[in-house]
Coordinates of C-alpha atoms and ligand atoms in Angstrom, one line a residue:
M6 CA -5.3 -3.9 27.6
A7 CA -3.6 -6.8 26.5
P8 CA -6.1 -8.4 23.1
P9 CA -7.2 -11.9 23.8
A10 CA -5.1 -14.5 23.2
A11 CA -7.0 -15.4 19.7
R12 CA -6.0 -12.2 18.2
L13 CA -2.1 -12.8 19.2
A14 CA -2.3 -16.1 17.1
L15 CA -4.0 -14.3 14.5
L16 CA -1.8 -11.6 13.9
S17 CA 1.5 -13.6 14.6
A18 CA -0.3 -16.0 11.7
A19 CA -0.4 -13.0 9.4
A20 CA 2.6 -11.4 10.1
L21 CA 4.3 -14.7 8.6
T22 CA 1.6 -14.9 5.7
L23 CA 2.5 -11.1 5.0
A24 CA 6.0 -12.4 4.7
A25 CA 5.5 -15.6 2.9
R26 CA 3.8 -13.8 -0.2
P27 CA 6.5 -13.4 -2.2
A28 CA 4.9 -10.7 -4.4
P29 CA 5.2 -7.7 -1.6
S30 CA 7.8 -9.2 0.8
P31 CA 10.1 -6.9 0.8
G32 CA 14.3 -8.4 1.7
P33 CA 16.4 -9.1 -1.5
G34 CA 17.0 -8.0 -4.3
P35 CA 14.8 -5.0 -6.3
G36 CA 12.4 -4.4 -3.3
P37 CA 9.1 -2.6 -3.8
E38 CA 9.4 0.7 -5.1
C39 CA 6.1 2.2 -3.4
F40 CA 5.0 2.1 0.7
T41 CA 2.0 4.2 -0.4
A42 CA -1.3 3.5 -1.2
N43 CA -1.5 5.8 -4.1
G44 CA 2.1 5.6 -5.6
A45 CA 3.1 9.4 -4.5
D46 CA 6.5 8.2 -3.5
Y47 CA 7.3 6.8 -6.5
R48 CA 10.4 7.5 -7.6
G49 CA 11.6 4.9 -10.7
T50 CA 12.1 5.2 -14.2
Q51 CA 9.4 3.5 -15.8
N52 CA 8.4 6.0 -18.6
W53 CA 5.6 4.1 -20.5
T54 CA 1.9 4.0 -19.0
A55 CA 2.1 -0.4 -19.3
L56 CA 5.2 -2.4 -19.8
Q57 CA 3.0 -4.2 -22.8
G58 CA 1.0 -2.3 -24.4
G59 CA 1.3 1.3 -23.4
K60 CA 2.0 5.0 -24.4
P61 CA 5.2 6.2 -24.2
C62 CA 5.6 9.3 -21.4
L63 CA 5.9 13.1 -22.5
F64 CA 8.9 14.9 -20.7
W65 CA 8.0 16.9 -17.6
N66 CA 9.9 19.5 -18.8
E67 CA 8.0 19.6 -22.4
T68 CA 4.7 19.7 -20.6
F69 CA 3.8 23.3 -20.7
Q70 CA 0.9 23.3 -22.0
H71 CA -0.8 21.1 -18.8
P72 CA -0.6 22.0 -15.4
Y73 CA 2.4 20.1 -14.1
N74 CA 6.1 20.6 -15.8
T75 CA 9.3 21.6 -14.7
L76 CA 8.6 25.3 -15.3
K77 CA 6.0 25.6 -12.7
Y78 CA 7.8 22.9 -10.5
P79 CA 11.4 23.6 -10.9
N80 CA 12.8 22.3 -7.4
G81 CA 11.5 18.4 -7.9
E82 CA 8.5 18.7 -6.6
G83 CA 6.0 15.5 -6.9
G84 CA 9.2 13.9 -8.5
L85 CA 9.1 15.7 -11.4
G86 CA 12.2 16.7 -13.3
E87 CA 13.9 16.9 -17.1
H88 CA 12.4 13.0 -17.5
N89 CA 9.1 11.2 -18.6
Y90 CA 9.0 8.7 -15.2
C91 CA 5.3 8.6 -14.3
R92 CA 5.0 10.4 -11.0
N93 CA 1.5 11.3 -9.0
P94 CA 2.3 15.0 -8.2
D95 CA -1.3 15.9 -8.0
G96 CA -2.7 13.8 -5.2
D97 CA -4.0 11.4 -7.6
V98 CA -4.6 7.4 -7.2
S99 CA -1.6 6.3 -8.6
P100 CA 1.6 7.5 -10.7
W101 CA 0.6 9.1 -14.2
C102 CA 2.1 10.7 -16.8
Y103 CA 0.9 12.5 -20.0
V104 CA 0.9 10.8 -23.3
A105 CA 0.0 13.5 -26.1
E106 CA 0.4 17.3 -26.5
H107 CA -2.9 19.0 -26.5
E108 CA -5.8 18.2 -24.1
D109 CA -8.3 16.9 -26.8
G110 CA -9.1 13.4 -26.4
V111 CA -6.6 11.0 -23.6
Y112 CA -3.9 12.9 -23.1
W113 CA -3.1 11.5 -19.7
K114 CA -2.8 7.9 -18.6
Y115 CA -2.3 6.2 -15.2
C116 CA 0.6 3.9 -14.9
E117 CA 1.1 0.3 -14.8
I118 CA 3.8 -0.4 -12.8
P119 CA 4.4 -3.9 -11.2
A120 CA 7.1 -2.6 -8.7
C121 CA 5.0 -0.1 -7.3
Q122 CA 2.7 -1.9 -5.0
M123 CA 2.7 -1.2 -1.3
P124 CA 3.8 -4.4 0.9
G125 CA 0.2 -5.6 1.8
N126 CA -1.4 -4.5 -1.2
L127 CA -2.3 -8.0 -2.6
G128 CA -3.0 -6.4 -5.6
C129 CA -6.5 -5.9 -7.9
Y130 CA -8.6 -8.6 -8.4
K131 CA -12.1 -9.3 -10.8
D132 CA -15.2 -10.1 -8.6
H133 CA -17.9 -11.8 -10.7
G134 CA -19.6 -11.0 -7.0
N135 CA -21.1 -14.6 -7.0
P136 CA -20.3 -15.3 -4.5
P137 CA -17.3 -12.5 -4.5
P138 CA -13.8 -13.2 -3.1
L139 CA -14.4 -11.8 0.1
T140 CA -17.2 -13.7 1.8
G141 CA -16.7 -13.2 5.5
T142 CA -18.9 -9.6 5.6
S143 CA -19.3 -6.2 3.8
K144 CA -20.6 -3.1 4.4
T145 CA -21.0 0.1 1.9
S146 CA -19.9 3.6 3.3
N147 CA -19.8 7.0 1.0
K148 CA -17.2 7.6 3.6
L149 CA -15.1 5.0 3.0
T150 CA -11.2 4.6 2.9
I151 CA -9.0 1.9 2.6
Q152 CA -8.5 1.9 6.6
T153 CA -12.1 2.3 7.6
C154 CA -12.3 -0.7 5.4
I155 CA -9.5 -2.4 7.2
S156 CA -10.3 -1.7 10.5
F157 CA -13.7 -2.4 10.2
C158 CA -12.0 -5.7 9.0
R159 CA -9.7 -6.5 11.1
S160 CA -12.0 -6.0 14.2
Q161 CA -13.4 -8.8 12.9
R162 CA -10.5 -10.9 13.1
F163 CA -10.0 -11.3 9.2
K164 CA -7.4 -11.8 7.5
F165 CA -7.9 -9.5 4.2
A166 CA -9.9 -6.8 3.6
G167 CA -11.2 -5.2 0.0
M168 CA -12.3 -2.2 -1.1
E169 CA -14.4 -1.9 -4.4
S170 CA -16.2 1.5 -6.0
G171 CA -15.7 3.4 -3.9
Y172 CA -17.8 2.4 -1.4
A173 CA -18.3 -0.9 -0.8
C174 CA -16.3 -3.0 1.5
F175 CA -15.4 -6.6 1.9
C176 CA -13.9 -9.4 4.6
G177 CA -13.0 -12.6 4.6
N178 CA -9.9 -14.8 5.0
N179 CA -10.4 -16.9 1.4
P180 CA -7.4 -18.3 0.4
D181 CA -8.7 -18.0 -3.2
Y182 CA -9.8 -14.2 -3.3
W183 CA -7.9 -14.6 -6.8
K184 CA -9.9 -17.3 -8.2
Y185 CA -11.8 -14.6 -10.6
G186 CA -8.6 -13.3 -11.8
E187 CA -6.0 -10.9 -11.5
A188 CA -6.9 -7.5 -12.7
A189 CA -4.4 -4.3 -13.8
S190 CA -3.5 -1.9 -10.9
T191 CA -4.6 0.7 -13.6
E192 CA -8.7 -1.2 -13.5
C193 CA -8.4 -0.3 -9.4
N194 CA -8.5 3.1 -9.9
S195 CA -11.8 3.9 -8.4
V196 CA -11.1 6.9 -5.7
C197 CA -12.5 6.2 -2.2
F198 CA -15.5 7.9 -1.3
G199 CA -13.8 9.2 1.8
D200 CA -10.3 9.9 0.2
H201 CA -9.9 11.0 -3.2
T202 CA -6.0 10.6 -2.9
Q203 CA -6.7 6.2 -2.2
P204 CA -7.9 3.9 -4.9
C205 CA -10.9 1.6 -3.5
G206 CA -11.7 -0.6 -6.2
G207 CA -13.4 -0.5 -9.5
D208 CA -16.4 -1.9 -11.0
G209 CA -16.1 -5.4 -10.8
R210 CA -12.7 -4.6 -9.6
I211 CA -11.6 -5.6 -5.7
I212 CA -8.5 -4.6 -4.2
L213 CA -6.7 -6.3 -1.3
F214 CA -5.1 -5.7 1.4
D215 CA -3.7 -7.4 4.3
T216 CA -5.7 -6.5 7.4
L217 CA -2.8 -5.6 9.2
V218 CA -1.9 -2.6 7.2
G219 CA -2.4 0.4 9.6
A220 CA -2.6 -2.0 12.8
C221 CA -1.9 -0.2 16.2
G222 CA 0.4 -3.3 17.4
G223 CA 1.2 -6.8 16.9
N224 CA 4.1 -9.6 17.0
Y225 CA 6.3 -9.9 13.9
S226 CA 8.5 -13.1 13.8
A227 CA 8.8 -13.4 9.8
M228 CA 12.6 -12.6 8.5
S229 CA 11.6 -9.4 6.9
S230 CA 8.3 -7.6 6.7
V231 CA 7.0 -4.2 6.7
V232 CA 5.5 -2.3 9.8
Y233 CA 3.3 0.6 9.3
S234 CA 2.0 3.5 11.0
P235 CA -1.4 2.8 12.8
D236 CA -4.0 3.8 10.6
F237 CA -2.5 3.8 7.4
P238 CA -2.9 4.9 4.5
D239 CA -5.2 7.4 5.7
T240 CA -3.3 9.5 8.2
Y241 CA -2.5 8.6 12.3
A242 CA -4.8 9.3 14.9
T243 CA -4.1 11.7 17.8
G244 CA -3.5 10.2 21.1
R245 CA -2.3 6.3 19.9
V246 CA -0.4 4.6 21.7
C247 CA 1.3 1.2 19.9
Y248 CA 3.6 -1.6 20.4
W249 CA 4.6 -3.9 18.1
T250 CA 7.4 -6.7 18.6
I251 CA 9.3 -8.1 15.9
R252 CA 11.5 -11.2 17.2
V253 CA 13.4 -12.9 14.3
P254 CA 14.6 -16.0 16.1
G255 CA 18.4 -16.6 15.4
A256 CA 19.1 -13.3 13.8
S257 CA 22.1 -11.5 15.1
R258 CA 20.8 -8.3 14.2
I259 CA 18.0 -7.3 12.8
H260 CA 18.1 -3.9 10.4
F261 CA 16.1 -1.3 9.8
S262 CA 14.9 1.5 7.5
F263 CA 12.3 4.0 7.3
P264 CA 11.1 4.2 3.3
L265 CA 8.6 6.8 4.4
F266 CA 8.8 9.0 7.5
D267 CA 6.0 11.8 7.5
I268 CA 5.7 13.0 11.6
R269 CA 5.9 16.7 11.8
D270 CA 5.4 17.1 15.4
S271 CA 7.9 16.8 17.4
A272 CA 6.0 15.7 20.5
D273 CA 4.9 12.5 18.4
M274 CA 7.5 10.1 18.3
V275 CA 8.3 6.7 16.7
E276 CA 10.8 4.3 18.9
L277 CA 13.1 1.5 19.2
L278 CA 13.2 -0.3 22.2
D279 CA 15.8 -3.6 23.2
G280 CA 12.8 -6.2 23.0
Y281 CA 14.7 -7.4 26.7
T282 CA 15.6 -4.8 28.9
H283 CA 12.8 -2.2 27.5
R284 CA 15.9 0.4 27.0
V285 CA 15.3 2.7 24.7
L286 CA 17.9 2.4 21.5
A287 CA 16.3 4.9 19.0
R288 CA 14.0 8.2 18.8
F289 CA 12.9 9.4 16.4
H290 CA 10.0 12.6 15.7
G291 CA 10.1 15.3 14.1
R292 CA 12.9 17.0 14.3
S293 CA 15.1 14.1 14.7
R294 CA 14.3 12.2 11.4
P295 CA 15.5 8.4 11.3
P296 CA 19.0 7.9 9.2
L297 CA 18.5 6.0 5.8
S298 CA 19.1 3.0 7.6
L299 CA 20.4 1.5 11.2
N300 CA 21.4 -1.8 12.5
V301 CA 20.7 -3.4 15.8
S302 CA 22.2 -6.1 17.4
L303 CA 19.7 -8.0 19.1
D304 CA 16.9 -10.7 17.8
F305 CA 13.9 -8.6 19.9
V306 CA 13.3 -5.1 19.5
I307 CA 10.0 -3.4 20.2
L308 CA 8.6 -0.8 18.3
Y309 CA 6.9 1.9 19.7
F310 CA 4.6 4.8 18.7
F311 CA 2.9 7.8 20.3
S312 CA 0.8 10.4 19.0
D313 CA -0.4 13.7 21.1
R314 CA -4.0 15.5 20.6
I315 CA -2.9 17.7 17.8
N316 CA -1.0 17.1 14.1
Q317 CA -1.7 14.3 12.4
A318 CA 0.3 13.3 9.5
Q319 CA 0.8 10.6 7.2
G320 CA 3.5 8.2 9.1
F321 CA 5.7 5.6 8.5
A322 CA 6.4 2.7 6.9
V323 CA 9.5 0.9 9.0
L324 CA 11.3 -2.0 7.0
Y325 CA 13.0 -4.4 8.9
E326 CA 14.8 -7.3 8.0
G327 CA 16.7 -9.9 10.2
W328 CA 20.3 -11.2 9.4
T329 CA 21.8 -14.5 10.8
V330 CA 25.8 -15.2 10.6
Y331 CA 25.0 -17.2 7.8
G332 CA 23.3 -14.3 6.3
L333 CA 24.1 -14.5 3.1
A334 CA 23.4 -18.6 3.0
T335 CA 20.3 -17.7 4.1
L336 CA 19.4 -14.7 1.7
L337 CA 20.2 -16.9 -0.9
I338 CA 17.6 -19.6 0.1
L339 CA 15.0 -17.0 0.6
T340 CA 15.5 -15.8 -2.6
V341 CA 15.2 -19.2 -4.3
T342 CA 12.6 -19.8 -2.1
A343 CA 10.5 -16.5 -3.1
I344 CA 11.2 -17.8 -6.8
V345 CA 10.3 -21.4 -6.5
A346 CA 7.2 -20.1 -4.4
K347 CA 6.4 -17.4 -7.4
I348 CA 6.4 -20.0 -9.7
L349 CA 4.5 -22.6 -8.0
L350 CA 1.9 -19.7 -7.3
H351 CA 1.8 -18.7 -11.0
V352 CA 1.6 -22.3 -12.1
T353 CA -1.6 -22.6 -9.2
F354 CA -3.1 -19.3 -10.9
K355 CA -3.0 -20.4 -13.8
S356 CA -4.6 -24.0 -13.6
H357 CA -7.4 -22.6 -11.1
R358 CA -7.9 -19.3 -13.2
V359 CA -11.1 -20.9 -14.8
P360 CA -12.8 -22.7 -11.9
A361 CA -14.7 -25.6 -13.0
S362 CA -18.8 -24.6 -11.8
G363 CA -18.7 -27.8 -9.8
D364 CA -15.7 -27.0 -8.3
L365 CA -17.1 -23.9 -5.4
R366 CA -15.4 -25.2 -2.2
D367 CA -18.2 -24.2 0.3
C368 CA -17.2 -20.7 2.4
H369 CA -16.5 -20.9 6.1
Q370 CA -19.2 -19.1 6.7
P371 CA -22.4 -19.7 4.3
G372 CA -24.7 -18.0 7.1
T373 CA -23.3 -14.8 6.4
S374 CA -23.6 -14.8 2.2
G375 CA -26.5 -13.9 2.0
E376 CA -26.4 -10.3 2.8
I377 CA -23.3 -9.9 0.3
W378 CA -25.7 -9.7 -2.7
S379 CA -27.9 -7.4 -1.7
I380 CA -24.9 -4.4 -2.8
F381 CA -25.8 -3.0 -5.8
Y382 CA -22.4 -1.5 -8.1
K383 CA -23.1 2.0 -10.2
P384 CA -20.5 2.0 -13.0
S385 CA -18.0 4.7 -11.8
T386 CA -16.7 5.8 -15.2
S387 CA -18.3 9.2 -14.4
I388 CA -15.4 9.8 -11.6
S389 CA -12.8 8.7 -13.9
I390 CA -14.3 11.3 -16.4
F391 CA -14.8 13.9 -14.1
K392 CA -11.4 13.0 -12.9
K393 CA -9.9 13.5 -16.7
K394 CA -11.4 17.1 -17.2
L395 CA -9.5 18.1 -14.0
K396 CA -6.4 17.6 -14.4
G397 CA -6.9 19.9 -18.0
Q398 CA -8.5 22.9 -16.1
S399 CA -5.1 24.5 -13.9
Q400 CA -6.0 22.4 -10.6
Q401 CA -8.5 24.1 -9.1
D402 CA -8.4 21.1 -6.9
D403 CA -9.5 20.6 -3.1
R404 CA -5.7 20.0 -2.4
N405 CA -2.8 20.5 -4.2
P406 CA 0.0 18.7 -2.7
L407 CA 2.9 20.7 -4.3
V408 CA 1.6 24.1 -3.2
S409 CA 0.4 22.9 0.4
D410 CA 3.2 21.3 0.9
Ligands
NAG522 C1 2.1 -10.1 21.6 O1 2.3 -11.2 21.8 C2 2.5 -10.6 23.8 C3 2.3 -11.9 24.1 O2 4.0 -12.3 23.8 C4 0.7 -10.4 23.7 O3 0.8 -10.4 25.1 C5 0.3 -9.8 23.0 O4 -0.8 -9.4 23.3 C6 0.3 -9.6 21.7 N1 0.2 -8.4 20.9 C7 -1.2 -8.4 20.0 C8 -1.0 -7.4 19.6 O5 -1.0 -10.0 19.7
NAG523 C1 12.6 5.1 -21.3 O1 13.4 5.1 -20.5 C2 14.6 4.2 -21.0 C3 16.2 4.0 -20.0 O2 15.4 4.4 -19.0 C4 15.0 4.6 -22.4 O3 15.8 3.7 -22.8 C5 13.7 4.8 -23.5 O4 14.0 5.0 -24.9 C6 12.8 5.8 -22.7 N1 11.3 5.2 -23.2 C7 11.0 6.9 -23.8 C8 9.6 6.4 -24.4 O5 11.6 7.8 -23.1
NAG524 C1 14.0 17.7 -21.6 O1 14.9 17.0 -20.6 C2 15.7 15.2 -21.5 C3 17.2 14.7 -20.6 O2 17.2 15.3 -19.8 C4 16.4 16.6 -22.7 O3 16.8 15.9 -23.3 C5 15.8 17.4 -23.4 O4 15.9 18.0 -24.1 C6 14.7 18.3 -22.2 N1 13.6 19.2 -23.3 C7 13.7 20.5 -23.0 C8 12.5 21.1 -23.8 O5 14.5 21.0 -22.5
NAG525 C1 23.8 -2.7 8.4 O1 23.9 -3.1 7.6 C2 23.5 -3.6 6.4 C3 23.4 -5.0 5.9 O2 24.7 -5.2 6.1 C4 24.4 -2.8 5.6 O3 24.4 -2.7 4.1 C5 24.4 -1.1 5.9 O4 25.5 -0.1 5.5 C6 24.7 -1.3 7.8 N1 23.8 0.1 8.4 C7 24.6 0.6 9.2 C8 24.0 2.0 9.6 O5 25.6 0.3 9.5

């Protein structure tokens, strides 16, 4: 069942852009600190709700009047401990912390953590709607999740997928998706209507993803990148058989790590194969978890995933990095390139921030833009107010990750 050649071109091009983008690319220096869409895996040390103008977080070992504290969760569940770092112990859409002792008024807040953005999440952007940042096609769904939107866009060969207001999905290839400006990540905290633990944008705020995220298969050739399990950040579906090729020209070895690995079933598995001989180099599953890192002395590796008919789970994120014999020199060049790219991006971003009214370049699919206007957004503030109340009550939530785990 080989996908058409066009798909290959699209995927490898997308793979390259995924790694060429400075912000989410892993690699040298401090890498991303989150690999889940909602930062449930965040274990960093930010203890303010925002780096600028935020509020200091209360210590989890001093919040006994609230449902989440170290007395109730003494074994580090959800990353709680004798500290005041932002955490997401309750399956919310983003890490948060308590900012007040008592539950009148605002007593907890989402944290804006720049380091907590999973690779493939391109950020939260403003959408003035006319035209929207992604002009390819769109749909609305009251069962929307991040991956149902990504799959919808991927199936139509778009590079980017964006979710807005919890139930709207936009697709496009628009390289200028940032044209109305970037927004704080905390402004993209509307829950997805189909999964209340995932963020799906906000009012006039679109959260963007690369459609490579959660694809079942693909060809990667960048020096470093991240491969997610199929259907990520949803749980992987049953009966999945996926192959990804990782071919890093000039690499003497490829370094792998699994920042996220949640496969409970021992029949479901992840394998690393020699790209040339197809020999199995390593096999991991529910009872045989991967080591922190491993090196393969090859420039061509195949990643394989299989799931049987039962027991779905969150899945995995595999981070790979090719090393050449001139590894250090390459790293240095990569770092410098990333910095220069970042500066350039910043400069371009700034100078384009306010688009001149006559400067609207025509889109590639002008014919399809008509249907987009028909989408009507209701303010979603009621949802966040409702949730603010919820956190105060003794969490009768449909699912509490701390209890269920
Ligand atoms: C990856 O590349 C191979 C050929 O090298 C091709 O047959 C396959 O369809 C590609 N896979 C995807 C998902 O594009
Ligand atoms: C946050 O942590 C830093 C060091 O990790 C510390 O210096 C600072 O005082 C802390 N801030 C608050 C509000 O606790
Ligand atoms: C909570 O933990 C911090 C850091 O270890 C400590 O300074 C503080 O005294 C603790 N508070 C209580 C009530 O134990
Ligand atoms: C793999 O290579 C990296 C980079 O040189 C090194 O830091 C790491 O310790 C190696 N890991 C293993 C398991 O050999």
